[in-house]
Coordinates of N, CA and C and ligand atoms in Angstrom, one line a residue:
M202 N -50.9 -84.2 36.2 CA -50.3 -82.9 36.4 C -51.3 -81.9 37.0
S203 N -50.8 -81.1 37.9 CA -51.7 -80.2 38.6 C -51.9 -78.9 37.7
G204 N -52.9 -78.1 38.1 CA -53.2 -76.9 37.4 C -52.2 -75.7 37.8
K205 N -51.3 -75.9 38.8 CA -50.5 -74.9 39.2 C -49.4 -74.7 38.3
I206 N -48.9 -73.5 38.2 CA -47.7 -73.2 37.4 C -46.6 -72.8 38.4
S207 N -45.4 -73.2 38.0 CA -44.3 -72.8 38.8 C -44.0 -71.4 38.8
R208 N -43.3 -70.9 39.7 CA -42.9 -69.4 39.8 C -42.2 -69.0 38.5
R209 N -41.3 -70.0 38.1 CA -40.4 -69.7 36.9 C -41.3 -69.6 35.6
D210 N -42.3 -70.5 35.5 CA -43.2 -70.5 34.4 C -44.0 -69.2 34.4
F211 N -44.4 -68.8 35.6 CA -45.2 -67.6 35.7 C -44.4 -66.4 35.2
I212 N -43.2 -66.3 35.6 CA -42.3 -65.2 35.2 C -42.1 -65.2 33.7
K213 N -41.8 -66.5 33.1 CA -41.7 -66.5 31.7 C -42.9 -66.0 31.0
R214 N -44.1 -66.5 31.4 CA -45.4 -66.1 30.7 C -45.6 -64.7 30.8
S215 N -45.3 -64.1 32.0 CA -45.5 -62.6 32.2 C -44.6 -61.9 31.3
A216 N -43.4 -62.3 31.2 CA -42.4 -61.6 30.3 C -42.8 -61.6 28.9
L217 N -43.3 -62.8 28.5 CA -43.8 -62.9 27.1 C -45.0 -62.0 26.9
G218 N -45.9 -61.8 27.8 CA -47.0 -60.9 27.7 C -46.6 -59.5 27.6
V219 N -45.6 -59.1 28.3 CA -45.1 -57.7 28.3 C -44.5 -57.5 26.9
V220 N -43.7 -58.4 26.4 CA -43.1 -58.3 25.0 C -44.2 -58.2 24.0
V221 N -45.1 -59.1 24.0 CA -46.2 -59.1 22.9 C -47.0 -57.8 23.1
G222 N -47.5 -57.5 24.3 CA -48.3 -56.4 24.5 C -47.5 -55.0 24.2
G223 N -46.3 -55.0 24.5 CA -45.5 -53.8 24.2 C -45.3 -53.6 22.7
T224 N -45.1 -54.8 22.0 CA -44.9 -54.7 20.6 C -46.2 -54.1 19.9
A225 N -47.4 -54.7 20.4 CA -48.7 -54.2 19.9 C -48.9 -52.8 20.1
L226 N -48.6 -52.3 21.3 CA -48.8 -50.9 21.6 C -47.9 -50.0 20.8
S227 N -46.6 -50.5 20.5 CA -45.7 -49.7 19.8 C -46.1 -49.4 18.4
T228 N -47.1 -50.2 17.9 CA -47.6 -50.0 16.5 C -48.7 -49.0 16.5
I229 N -49.3 -48.7 17.6 CA -50.4 -47.7 17.7 C -49.8 -46.3 17.7
N230 N -50.3 -45.4 17.0 CA -49.9 -44.0 17.1 C -50.4 -43.4 18.4
I231 N -49.5 -43.3 19.3 CA -49.7 -42.9 20.7 C -50.5 -41.6 20.8
E232 N -50.1 -40.7 19.9 CA -50.9 -39.4 20.0 C -52.3 -39.5 19.7
T233 N -52.6 -40.4 18.6 CA -54.0 -40.5 18.3 C -54.7 -41.3 19.3
F234 N -54.0 -42.3 19.9 CA -54.6 -43.1 21.0 C -55.1 -42.2 22.1
A235 N -54.1 -41.3 22.6 CA -54.4 -40.4 23.6 C -55.6 -39.4 23.3
K236 N -55.6 -38.9 22.1 CA -56.7 -38.0 21.7 C -58.0 -38.7 21.6
T237 N -58.0 -40.0 21.2 CA -59.2 -40.8 21.2 C -59.7 -41.0 22.6
A238 N -58.8 -41.3 23.5 CA -59.1 -41.6 24.8 C -59.8 -40.3 25.5
A239 N -59.4 -39.2 25.0 CA -59.9 -38.0 25.6 C -61.1 -37.5 24.7
A240 N -61.6 -38.3 23.8 CA -62.6 -38.1 22.9 C -62.5 -36.7 22.1
K241 N -61.2 -36.6 21.6 CA -60.9 -35.4 20.9 C -60.6 -35.9 19.4
A242 N -61.0 -34.9 18.5 CA -60.7 -35.2 17.1 C -59.3 -34.7 16.9
V243 N -58.7 -35.2 15.8 CA -57.5 -34.7 15.4 C -57.7 -33.5 14.5
L244 N -57.2 -32.4 14.8 CA -57.5 -31.2 14.2 C -56.4 -30.5 13.4
K245 N -56.7 -29.8 12.4 CA -55.7 -29.1 11.7 C -56.4 -27.7 11.3
R246 N -55.8 -26.6 11.8 CA -56.5 -25.3 11.5 C -55.9 -24.8 10.2
S247 N -56.9 -24.2 9.4 CA -56.5 -23.5 8.1 C -57.3 -22.3 8.1
G248 N -56.8 -21.1 8.5 CA -57.5 -19.9 8.6 C -58.6 -20.1 9.6
D249 N -59.8 -19.8 9.2 CA -60.9 -19.9 10.2 C -61.5 -21.3 10.2
D250 N -61.0 -22.2 9.4 CA -61.6 -23.5 9.3 C -61.0 -24.5 10.3
V251 N -61.7 -25.4 10.6 CA -61.2 -26.5 11.5 C -61.4 -27.8 10.5
I252 N -60.3 -28.4 10.3 CA -60.4 -29.6 9.4 C -60.2 -30.9 10.2
V253 N -61.2 -31.8 10.1 CA -61.1 -33.1 10.8 C -60.8 -34.2 9.7
K254 N -59.7 -34.9 10.0 CA -59.4 -36.0 9.1 C -60.1 -37.3 9.5
L255 N -60.9 -37.8 8.6 CA -61.7 -38.9 8.9 C -60.8 -40.2 9.2
S256 N -59.7 -40.3 8.5 CA -58.8 -41.4 8.7 C -58.2 -41.4 10.2
E257 N -58.3 -40.4 10.8 CA -57.8 -40.3 12.3 C -59.0 -40.3 13.2
N258 N -60.2 -40.5 12.8 CA -61.3 -40.5 13.7 C -62.3 -41.7 13.2
A259 N -61.9 -42.9 13.6 CA -62.7 -44.0 13.2 C -64.2 -44.0 13.7
S260 N -64.5 -43.2 14.7 CA -65.8 -43.2 15.1 C -66.7 -42.4 14.2
L261 N -66.1 -41.8 13.2 CA -66.9 -41.0 12.2 C -67.1 -41.9 10.9
D262 N -66.6 -43.2 11.0 CA -66.7 -44.0 9.8 C -68.2 -44.4 9.4
K263 N -69.0 -44.4 10.5 CA -70.4 -44.9 10.2 C -71.4 -43.7 10.5
T264 N -72.5 -43.8 9.8 CA -73.6 -42.8 10.1 C -74.0 -42.9 11.6
G265 N -74.1 -41.7 12.2 CA -74.5 -41.6 13.7 C -73.2 -41.6 14.5
G266 N -72.0 -41.8 14.0 CA -70.8 -41.6 14.7 C -70.5 -40.2 15.1
S267 N -69.8 -40.0 16.1 CA -69.5 -38.6 16.5 C -68.1 -38.5 17.2
V268 N -67.5 -37.3 17.2 CA -66.3 -37.0 17.9 C -66.5 -35.7 18.6
K269 N -65.9 -35.5 19.7 CA -65.8 -34.2 20.4 C -64.6 -33.5 19.8
V270 N -64.9 -32.4 19.0 CA -63.7 -31.6 18.4 C -63.0 -30.8 19.5
N271 N -63.7 -30.2 20.4 CA -63.2 -29.6 21.6 C -64.2 -29.7 22.7
D272 N -64.1 -29.0 23.8 CA -65.0 -29.1 24.9 C -66.4 -28.8 24.6
E273 N -66.6 -28.0 23.6 CA -67.9 -27.4 23.3 C -68.4 -27.7 21.8
L274 N -67.7 -28.5 21.1 CA -68.0 -28.7 19.7 C -68.1 -30.2 19.3
M275 N -69.1 -30.7 18.8 CA -69.2 -32.1 18.4 C -69.5 -32.1 17.0
L276 N -68.8 -33.0 16.3 CA -69.0 -33.3 14.9 C -69.7 -34.7 14.8
I277 N -70.8 -34.8 14.0 CA -71.6 -35.9 13.9 C -71.8 -36.3 12.5
R278 N -71.6 -37.6 12.1 CA -71.9 -38.1 10.8 C -73.4 -38.3 10.6
K279 N -74.0 -37.5 9.7 CA -75.5 -37.7 9.6 C -75.8 -38.7 8.5
S280 N -74.9 -38.8 7.4 CA -75.2 -39.7 6.4 C -73.8 -40.0 5.7
E281 N -73.8 -40.6 4.6 CA -72.5 -40.9 4.0 C -71.7 -39.6 3.6
S282 N -72.5 -38.6 3.3 CA -71.7 -37.4 2.9 C -72.2 -36.1 3.7
E283 N -72.9 -36.3 4.7 CA -73.5 -35.1 5.4 C -72.9 -35.2 6.9
F284 N -72.4 -34.0 7.4 CA -71.9 -34.0 8.7 C -72.6 -32.7 9.4
I285 N -72.8 -32.8 10.7 CA -73.3 -31.8 11.5 C -72.3 -31.4 12.6
A286 N -72.1 -30.0 12.7 CA -71.2 -29.5 13.7 C -72.1 -28.7 14.7
V287 N -72.0 -29.2 16.0 CA -73.0 -28.5 16.9 C -72.2 -28.0 18.2
R288 N -72.5 -26.9 18.6 CA -71.9 -26.4 19.9 C -72.8 -27.0 21.0
T289 N -72.1 -27.8 21.9 CA -72.9 -28.6 22.8 C -73.1 -27.9 24.1
V290 N -73.4 -26.6 24.1 CA -73.7 -25.8 25.3 C -75.1 -25.4 25.2
C291 N -75.9 -25.9 26.3 CA -77.3 -25.7 26.3 C -77.6 -24.2 26.3
T292 N -78.6 -23.8 25.6 CA -78.9 -22.3 25.4 C -79.8 -21.9 26.6
H293 N -80.1 -22.7 27.5 CA -80.9 -22.3 28.7 C -79.9 -21.7 29.7
K294 N -79.1 -22.4 30.3 CA -78.2 -21.9 31.3 C -76.7 -22.4 31.2
G295 N -76.4 -22.9 30.0 CA -75.1 -23.2 29.7 C -74.5 -24.6 30.1
C296 N -75.4 -25.5 30.5 CA -74.9 -26.9 30.8 C -74.4 -27.6 29.5
D297 N -73.5 -28.6 29.6 CA -73.1 -29.3 28.5 C -74.2 -30.4 28.2
V298 N -74.7 -30.3 26.9 CA -75.7 -31.2 26.6 C -75.1 -32.5 26.2
E299 N -75.8 -33.7 26.3 CA -75.3 -35.0 25.9 C -76.0 -35.6 24.7
L300 N -75.2 -36.2 23.9 CA -75.9 -36.9 22.8 C -76.5 -38.2 23.3
E301 N -77.8 -38.4 23.0 CA -78.4 -39.6 23.5 C -79.2 -40.1 22.2
G302 N -78.6 -41.1 21.5 CA -79.2 -41.6 20.4 C -79.3 -40.6 19.2
T303 N -80.5 -40.1 18.9 CA -80.6 -39.1 17.8 C -81.1 -37.8 18.3
K304 N -80.8 -37.5 19.6 CA -81.1 -36.1 20.1 C -80.0 -35.8 21.2
F305 N -80.0 -34.5 21.5 CA -79.2 -34.0 22.6 C -80.1 -33.7 23.8
V306 N -79.6 -34.0 24.9 CA -80.4 -33.8 26.1 C -79.6 -33.1 27.2
C307 N -80.2 -32.1 27.8 CA -79.4 -31.4 28.8 C -79.8 -32.0 30.2
P308 N -78.6 -32.4 30.8 CA -78.8 -33.2 32.1 C -79.3 -32.1 33.3
C309 N -79.1 -30.9 33.1 CA -79.4 -29.9 34.1 C -81.0 -29.7 34.3
H310 N -81.7 -29.4 33.3 CA -83.1 -29.1 33.4 C -84.0 -29.8 32.4
G311 N -83.4 -30.7 31.6 CA -84.1 -31.5 30.7 C -84.4 -31.0 29.3
S312 N -83.8 -29.9 28.9 CA -84.1 -29.5 27.5 C -83.6 -30.6 26.5
E313 N -84.3 -30.6 25.4 CA -83.9 -31.6 24.3 C -83.8 -30.9 23.1
Y314 N -82.9 -31.3 22.2 CA -82.6 -30.8 20.8 C -82.4 -31.9 19.8
T315 N -82.8 -31.6 18.6 CA -82.5 -32.6 17.5 C -81.0 -32.6 17.3
L316 N -80.6 -33.6 16.4 CA -79.1 -33.6 16.1 C -78.7 -32.4 15.4
E317 N -79.7 -31.7 14.7 CA -79.4 -30.4 14.0 C -79.4 -29.3 15.0
G318 N -79.7 -29.5 16.2 CA -79.6 -28.4 17.3 C -81.0 -27.7 17.5
K319 N -82.0 -28.1 16.9 CA -83.3 -27.5 17.0 C -83.9 -27.9 18.4
V320 N -84.3 -26.9 19.1 CA -84.8 -27.2 20.5 C -86.3 -27.8 20.3
T321 N -86.5 -29.0 21.0 CA -87.8 -29.6 20.9 C -88.5 -29.7 22.3
E322 N -87.7 -29.5 23.3 CA -88.3 -29.6 24.7 C -87.6 -28.5 25.6
G323 N -88.4 -27.7 26.3 CA -87.8 -26.6 27.1 C -87.3 -27.2 28.4
P324 N -86.8 -26.3 29.3 CA -87.0 -24.8 29.2 C -86.2 -24.0 28.2
A325 N -85.2 -24.6 27.6 CA -84.5 -23.8 26.5 C -85.4 -23.4 25.4
E326 N -85.1 -22.2 25.0 CA -86.0 -21.6 23.9 C -85.3 -21.4 22.6
K327 N -84.0 -21.3 22.7 CA -83.1 -21.1 21.5 C -82.5 -22.4 21.1
D328 N -82.2 -22.5 19.8 CA -81.5 -23.7 19.2 C -80.1 -23.7 19.6
L329 N -79.5 -24.9 19.6 CA -78.0 -25.0 19.7 C -77.4 -24.3 18.5
K330 N -76.2 -23.8 18.8 CA -75.4 -23.2 17.7 C -74.9 -24.3 16.8
T331 N -75.0 -24.1 15.5 CA -74.4 -25.1 14.5 C -73.5 -24.4 13.6
F332 N -72.6 -25.1 13.0 CA -71.6 -24.5 12.0 C -71.7 -25.3 10.7
E333 N -71.5 -24.6 9.6 CA -71.5 -25.2 8.3 C -70.3 -26.2 8.2
T334 N -70.6 -27.3 7.5 CA -69.5 -28.3 7.3 C -69.5 -28.6 5.8
M335 N -68.2 -29.0 5.4 CA -68.0 -29.3 4.0 C -67.3 -30.6 4.0
F336 N -67.7 -31.7 3.3 CA -67.1 -33.0 3.3 C -66.4 -33.1 1.9
D337 N -65.1 -33.4 2.0 CA -64.3 -33.6 0.8 C -64.0 -35.1 0.8
S338 N -64.7 -35.9 0.0 CA -64.5 -37.3 0.0 C -63.1 -37.7 -0.7
D339 N -62.6 -36.8 -1.5 CA -61.3 -37.2 -2.1 C -60.2 -37.1 -1.0
K340 N -60.2 -36.0 -0.3 CA -59.2 -35.9 0.8 C -59.5 -36.6 2.1
G341 N -60.8 -37.0 2.2 CA -61.3 -37.7 3.4 C -61.3 -36.7 4.6
T342 N -61.8 -35.6 4.4 CA -61.7 -34.5 5.4 C -63.2 -33.9 5.6
V343 N -63.4 -33.4 6.7 CA -64.6 -32.5 6.9 C -64.1 -31.2 7.4
T344 N -64.5 -30.2 6.7 CA -64.1 -28.8 7.2 C -65.3 -28.2 7.9
I345 N -65.1 -27.7 9.1 CA -66.0 -26.9 9.8 C -65.7 -25.4 9.7
K346 N -66.7 -24.7 9.2 CA -66.5 -23.3 9.0 C -66.9 -22.6 10.2
M347 N -65.9 -22.1 10.9 CA -66.2 -21.4 12.1 C -65.2 -20.2 12.4
P348 N -65.6 -19.1 12.8 CA -64.7 -18.0 13.1 C -63.9 -18.4 14.3
V349 N -62.7 -17.9 14.3 CA -61.7 -18.2 15.4 C -62.3 -17.9 16.8
K350 N -63.1 -16.8 16.9 CA -63.7 -16.4 18.2 C -64.6 -17.5 18.7
D351 N -65.0 -18.4 17.9 CA -66.0 -19.4 18.3 C -65.2 -20.7 18.8
I352 N -63.9 -20.7 18.7 CA -63.1 -21.8 19.1 C -62.5 -21.5 20.5
N353 N -62.7 -22.5 21.4 CA -62.2 -22.2 22.7 C -60.8 -22.9 22.8
Ligands
FES408 FE1 -79.9 -26.9 30.0 FE2 -81.2 -25.6 31.8 S1 -79.2 -25.5 31.3 S2 -82.0 -27.1 30.4

């Protein structure tokens, strides 16, 4: 028997792939999938607080995991029960800093910051802005305390 498949077999196999693939996709929460793809956390506002549900952000399951809450805010899991919320805008001239391992690095002029936002390498002189976080293990949420004016 040759390794070739007939056109009919190819169509049958392709159709099976669509059915199986389609079924698998239909079980995924499309809204969550889209937000994960865009590196966004699932948010819920409560007054001035931003609440991040850990169950909807698998990348926060482990220490060192992070999510972009919005274009300028990153939430990082520092330990089992500690989280860091950092505004990812360089204090030098406003470029977006990037998380590289255990530090933030600015791609524009090379400033570096610790995970807690402390500047360790210039030209930036000021620390990144950070926000208080509260972890509720019973609810599985992290609350970021931030004034509405700080949300874009
Ligand atoms: Fe970040 Fe200049 S804007 S180092």
